[in-house]
Structures are given as C-alpha cells and as structure tokens.
Coordinates of C-alpha atoms in Angstrom, one line a residue:
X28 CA -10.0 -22.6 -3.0
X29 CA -6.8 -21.0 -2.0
X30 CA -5.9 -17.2 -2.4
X31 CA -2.6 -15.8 -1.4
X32 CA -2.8 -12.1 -0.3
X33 CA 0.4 -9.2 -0.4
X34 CA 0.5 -5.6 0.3
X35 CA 3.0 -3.4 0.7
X36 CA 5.6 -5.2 -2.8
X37 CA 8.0 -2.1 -2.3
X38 CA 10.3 -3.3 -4.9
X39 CA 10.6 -7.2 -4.4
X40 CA 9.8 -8.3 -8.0
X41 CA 11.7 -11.8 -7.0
X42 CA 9.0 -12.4 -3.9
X43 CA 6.5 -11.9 -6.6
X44 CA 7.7 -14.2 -9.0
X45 CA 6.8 -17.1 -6.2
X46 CA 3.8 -15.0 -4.6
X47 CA 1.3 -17.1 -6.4
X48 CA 2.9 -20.5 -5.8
X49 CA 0.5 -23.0 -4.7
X50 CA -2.8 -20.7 -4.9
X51 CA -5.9 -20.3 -6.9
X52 CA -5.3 -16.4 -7.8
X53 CA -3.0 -13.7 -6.0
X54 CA -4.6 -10.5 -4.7
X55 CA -2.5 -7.2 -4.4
X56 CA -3.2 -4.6 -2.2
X57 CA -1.1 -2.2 -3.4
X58 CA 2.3 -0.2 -2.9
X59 CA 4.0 -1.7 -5.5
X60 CA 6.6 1.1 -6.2
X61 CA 9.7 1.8 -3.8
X62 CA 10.5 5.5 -3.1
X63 CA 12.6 4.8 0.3
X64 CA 13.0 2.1 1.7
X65 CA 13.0 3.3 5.7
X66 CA 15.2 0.3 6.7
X67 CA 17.4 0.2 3.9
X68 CA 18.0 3.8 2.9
X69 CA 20.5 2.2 0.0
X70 CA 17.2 1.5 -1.7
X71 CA 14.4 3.6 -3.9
X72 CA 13.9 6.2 -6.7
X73 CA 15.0 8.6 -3.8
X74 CA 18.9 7.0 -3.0
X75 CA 19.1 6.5 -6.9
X76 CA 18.2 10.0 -7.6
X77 CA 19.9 11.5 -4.4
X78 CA 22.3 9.5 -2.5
X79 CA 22.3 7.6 0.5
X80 CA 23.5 10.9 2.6
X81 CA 20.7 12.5 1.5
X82 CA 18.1 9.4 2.1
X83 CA 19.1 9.6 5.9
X84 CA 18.6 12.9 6.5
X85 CA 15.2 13.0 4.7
X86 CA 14.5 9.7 6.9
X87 CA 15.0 11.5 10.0
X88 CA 13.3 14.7 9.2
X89 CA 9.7 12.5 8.1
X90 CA 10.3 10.3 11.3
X91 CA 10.5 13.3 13.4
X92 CA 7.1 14.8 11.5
X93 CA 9.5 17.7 10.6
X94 CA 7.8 17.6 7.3
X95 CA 8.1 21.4 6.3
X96 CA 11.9 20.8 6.5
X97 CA 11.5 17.9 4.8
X98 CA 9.9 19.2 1.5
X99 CA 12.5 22.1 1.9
X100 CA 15.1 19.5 1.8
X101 CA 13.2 17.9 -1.2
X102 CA 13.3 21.0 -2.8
X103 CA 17.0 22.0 -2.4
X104 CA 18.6 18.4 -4.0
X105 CA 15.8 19.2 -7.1
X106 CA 17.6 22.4 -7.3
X107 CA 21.0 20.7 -7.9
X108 CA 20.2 18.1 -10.6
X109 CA 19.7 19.4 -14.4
X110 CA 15.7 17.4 -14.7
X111 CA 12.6 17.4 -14.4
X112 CA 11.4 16.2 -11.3
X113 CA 7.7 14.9 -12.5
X114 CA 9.8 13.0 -15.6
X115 CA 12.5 11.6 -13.4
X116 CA 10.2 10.2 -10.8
X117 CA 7.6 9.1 -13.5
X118 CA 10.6 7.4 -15.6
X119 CA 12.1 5.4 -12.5
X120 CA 8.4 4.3 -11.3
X121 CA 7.9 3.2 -15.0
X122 CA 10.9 0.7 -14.8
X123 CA 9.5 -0.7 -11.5
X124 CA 5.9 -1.3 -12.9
X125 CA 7.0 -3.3 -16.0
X126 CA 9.3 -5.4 -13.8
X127 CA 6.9 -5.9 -11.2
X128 CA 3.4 -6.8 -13.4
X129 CA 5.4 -8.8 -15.4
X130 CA 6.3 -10.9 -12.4
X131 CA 2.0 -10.9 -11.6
X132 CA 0.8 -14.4 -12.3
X133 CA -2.3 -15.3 -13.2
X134 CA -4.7 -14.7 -12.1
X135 CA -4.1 -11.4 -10.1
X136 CA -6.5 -9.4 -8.7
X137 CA -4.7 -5.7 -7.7
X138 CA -5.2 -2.9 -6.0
X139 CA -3.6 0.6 -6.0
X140 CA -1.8 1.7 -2.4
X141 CA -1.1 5.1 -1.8
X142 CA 2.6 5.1 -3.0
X143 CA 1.4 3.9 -6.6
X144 CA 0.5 5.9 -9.9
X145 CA -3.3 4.8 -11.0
X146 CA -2.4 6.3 -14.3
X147 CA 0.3 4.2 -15.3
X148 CA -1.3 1.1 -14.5
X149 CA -3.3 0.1 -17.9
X150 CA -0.3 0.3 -19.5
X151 CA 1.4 -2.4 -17.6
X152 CA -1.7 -4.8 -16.2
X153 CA -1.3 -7.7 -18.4
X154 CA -4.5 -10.2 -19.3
X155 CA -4.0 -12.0 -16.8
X156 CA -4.5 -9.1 -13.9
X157 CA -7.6 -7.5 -13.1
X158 CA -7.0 -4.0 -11.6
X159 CA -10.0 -2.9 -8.7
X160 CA -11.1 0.4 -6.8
X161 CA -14.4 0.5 -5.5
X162 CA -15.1 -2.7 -7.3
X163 CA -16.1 -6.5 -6.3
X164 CA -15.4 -9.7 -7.9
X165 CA -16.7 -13.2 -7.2
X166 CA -13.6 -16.2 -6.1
X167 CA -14.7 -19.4 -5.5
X168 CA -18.4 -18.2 -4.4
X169 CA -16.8 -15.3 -1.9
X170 CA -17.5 -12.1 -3.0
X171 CA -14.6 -9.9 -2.6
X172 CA -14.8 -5.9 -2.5
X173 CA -11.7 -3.8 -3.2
X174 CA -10.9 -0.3 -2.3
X175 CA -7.6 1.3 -3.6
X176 CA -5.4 4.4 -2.2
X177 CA -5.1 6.3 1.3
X178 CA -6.5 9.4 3.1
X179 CA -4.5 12.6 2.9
X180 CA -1.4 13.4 5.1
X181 CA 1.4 15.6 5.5
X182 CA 3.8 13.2 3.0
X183 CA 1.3 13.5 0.3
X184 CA 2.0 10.8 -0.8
X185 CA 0.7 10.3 -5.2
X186 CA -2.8 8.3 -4.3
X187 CA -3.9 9.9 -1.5
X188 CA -7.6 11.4 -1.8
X189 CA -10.4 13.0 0.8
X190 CA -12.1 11.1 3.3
X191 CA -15.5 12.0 1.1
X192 CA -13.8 10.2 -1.9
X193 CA -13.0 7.2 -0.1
X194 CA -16.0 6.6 2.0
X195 CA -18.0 6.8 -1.4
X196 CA -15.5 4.0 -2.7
X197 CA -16.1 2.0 0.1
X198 CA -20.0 2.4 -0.3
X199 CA -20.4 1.4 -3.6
X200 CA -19.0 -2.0 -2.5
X201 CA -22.3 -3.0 -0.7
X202 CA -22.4 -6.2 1.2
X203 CA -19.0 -8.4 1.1
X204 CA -17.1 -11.6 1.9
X205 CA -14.2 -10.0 1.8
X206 CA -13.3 -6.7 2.5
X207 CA -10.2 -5.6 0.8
X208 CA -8.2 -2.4 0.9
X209 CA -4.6 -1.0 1.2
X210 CA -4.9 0.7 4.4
X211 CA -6.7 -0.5 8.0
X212 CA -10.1 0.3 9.4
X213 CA -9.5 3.0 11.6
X214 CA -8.5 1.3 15.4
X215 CA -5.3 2.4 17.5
X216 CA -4.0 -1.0 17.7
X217 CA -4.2 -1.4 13.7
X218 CA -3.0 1.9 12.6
X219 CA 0.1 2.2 15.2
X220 CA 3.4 1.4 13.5
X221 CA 5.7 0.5 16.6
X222 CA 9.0 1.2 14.5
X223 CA 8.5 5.0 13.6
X224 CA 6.7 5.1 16.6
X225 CA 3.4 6.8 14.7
X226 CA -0.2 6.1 13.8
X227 CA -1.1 5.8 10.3
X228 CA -4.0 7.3 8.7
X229 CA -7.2 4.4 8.8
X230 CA -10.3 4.6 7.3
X231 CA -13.8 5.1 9.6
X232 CA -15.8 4.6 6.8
X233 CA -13.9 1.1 6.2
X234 CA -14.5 0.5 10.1
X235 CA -18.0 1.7 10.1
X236 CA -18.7 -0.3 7.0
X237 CA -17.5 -3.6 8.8
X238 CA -19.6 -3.1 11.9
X239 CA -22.7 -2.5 9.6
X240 CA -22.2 -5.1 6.5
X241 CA -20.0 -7.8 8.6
X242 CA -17.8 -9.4 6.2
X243 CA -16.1 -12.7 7.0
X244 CA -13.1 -11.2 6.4
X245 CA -11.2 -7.2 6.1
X246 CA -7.7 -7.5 4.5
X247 CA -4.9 -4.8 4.5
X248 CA -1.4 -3.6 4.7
X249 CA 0.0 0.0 5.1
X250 CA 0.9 -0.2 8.4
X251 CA 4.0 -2.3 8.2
X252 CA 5.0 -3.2 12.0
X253 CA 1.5 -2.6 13.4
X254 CA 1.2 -3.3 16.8
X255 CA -1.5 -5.5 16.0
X256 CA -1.5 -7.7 12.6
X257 CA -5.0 -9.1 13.7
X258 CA -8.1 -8.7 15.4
X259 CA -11.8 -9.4 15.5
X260 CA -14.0 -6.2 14.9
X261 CA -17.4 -8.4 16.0
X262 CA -17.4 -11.2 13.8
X263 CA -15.2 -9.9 11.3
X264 CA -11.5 -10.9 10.9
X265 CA -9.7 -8.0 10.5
X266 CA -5.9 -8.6 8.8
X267 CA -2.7 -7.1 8.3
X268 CA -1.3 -9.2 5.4
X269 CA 2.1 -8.0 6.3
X270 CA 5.2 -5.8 4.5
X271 CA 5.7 -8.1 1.4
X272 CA 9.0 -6.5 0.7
X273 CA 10.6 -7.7 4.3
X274 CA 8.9 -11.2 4.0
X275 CA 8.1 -11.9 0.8
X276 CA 5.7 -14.3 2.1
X277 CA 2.4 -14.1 1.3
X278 CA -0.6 -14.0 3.6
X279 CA -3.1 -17.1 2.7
X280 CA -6.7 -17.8 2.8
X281 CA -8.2 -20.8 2.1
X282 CA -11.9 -21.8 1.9

C-alpha cells in the first residue's frame, strides 16, 4: 500500500494534477486556497485584488507582528475599491476550489487547513474525495484519524477555532495509526518557522493525544520552513509533509 501525503496546495493546481502518481490514494491536509504568497508577493486573492505595492507592505507589517496596522491597512485599500469584501474574497476562493478539486484524483482523502472555507467545500468535493474533520478512515488495514483547521491568532485567519473545539476533535478520534492534521503537535522545534523567524500556533491536545494513544505515525504541514520537518515523540513519527506549493512533491508512505 502506498499513500502520498500534501499540505499546504497554496495554489499549485499543476502539482496536484501529478500528486497522486504512483500511489494508492492521496491525503490533503489542507490550505488549499492562496491569499499571499509570502515569497512571491505577485501571487494570491490579495495582489489580484490590491497590487503587488500593497502585498509588500502588508507582508512586512504581519512579519513584524504589527498586526493592528495591518488590519488598518486592510481596511484602508477596502475603502478604495467599489465591492464587497466578503463577495470578492468568496468569488476569487471559489475559482481556486473548482480548479483545484478538479485536479484531486481518486481517491482523496482531504482535510480543511486554516486558510480554507469548510462551507464551500461540498460543493466542489467530487465522488471521488472524501472530506474529514474529527473523523477516521481505514487504508490498507491502517486506521487513519483526521483533524481539520487551526487555533486562533492574531491573523484570524477563516478556520481558525478555540482550543476547546479542537481538543474535542481530536478526542473523538480515539486510538489511531495515523494521526492526521493541518497543523503540528505543539513542540518548539516543530512549530518554529525559521524564514519569518516565528512560532506557529501547535496543538497540546494533538501532542498530548500522541503521548497517550501512540500512533505509528502524526502527519502535518502549517509550518512551512520548520526548523524541524521530523521527529520522534516516543515511538511516534511525527512529520512535516512539507509546503506543496514550493515543492510540489508529495510526502510518501508506504506499508
């Protein structure tokens, strides 16, 4: 049995339309849509909308947690365009989904990261991808366990929900092969992004639930230059799958 695992899609439709090559099923875990792209500030809803100008000064005011000035930035280029700003973003994030689950093969097994709309996505899974949040599935006798989203920050990002939420997510899940989520178990050298120079947000409840249930296996993204992209948490082999929309290469697993 071979699954190939993404995170962090960003945009790149064309690394999806090869993601599955070669596997048994492709697993998701999440991020599919592109706001701003922080090394390419040409790229995103945010440029389109905006401008590249703009994208760089935004850029710098998030890197430098100046995040106050940054909505008050957000806020002043709304001002200037004649549209909605919920309709705009929802209309550019719509063209992104049907491109992107359109390039899903089959099977897919997805997950929502904390950039994505939950909302939108029944109306763009096809057949032949199974959406999962707080939810397990069984591959090739491994029993895999899914938990979608991130914790709540300062970017407020759209999927972002309370630590309570998510813990209870992750607890419904039980006992696991595979431990599945968008972001990282909450460890220094998993959540520290050595670009921005920042931690991320990581999950206790996802680190607490490895130490207790012991999975073969705990898969993410999120962070995409951690300063770690793997490391044993006791038994458990704990996994960035890496920023699908640099690479394009998936992450692969093979039992």
């Amino acid at each position: 049995m071979r699954v190939n695992v993404i995170s962090d899609v960003h945009g790149n439709t064309e690394g999806l339309l090869t993601a599955g090559d070669g596997a048994d099923a492709l697993i998701c875990l999440g991020d599919l849509v592109l706001f701003l792209d922080y090394a390419d500030h040409s790229r995103g809803i945010f440029p389109d909308l905006f401008g590249v100008e703009s994208a760089h000064r935004i850029v710098e005011l998030r890197t430098a947690r100046r995040f106050d000035e940054a909505r008050d930035l957000g806020r002043e280029l709304w001002s200037r365009l004649d549209l909605d700003p919920a309709a705009a973003i929802e209309g550019a994030v719509r063209r992104q989904y049907a491109e992107m689950f359109a390039a899903f093969p089959t099977p897919t097994y997805a997950t929502y990261g904390n950039v994505d709309i939950p909302d939108l996505w029944p109306e763009y899974a096809r057949p032949g991808t199974t959406v999962l949040d707080g939810d397990r599935v069984e591959l090739g006798g491994r029993v895999f366990g899914f938990v979608g989203g991130g914790l709540r920050t300062p970017m407020r990002t759209p999927y972002e929900i309370s630590d309570e939420e998510y813990a209870a997510k992750v607890e419904a899940l039980g006992e696991v092969d595979v431990l599945c989520s968008h972001i990282p178990p909450d460890v220094p050298e998993l959540t520290y992004d050595i670009v921005p120079r920042r931690f991320e947000r990581g999950s206790r409840a996802l680190l607490a639930a490895i130490r207790r249930t012991k999975p073969r296996y705990a898969l993410f993204g999120h962070v995409h230059q951690p300063l770690a992209r793997r490391m044993r948490i006791g038994s458990t082999e704990c996994v960035n799958v890496g920023h699908f929309a640099s690479t394009g290469r998936p992450w692969v697993l093979e039992w």
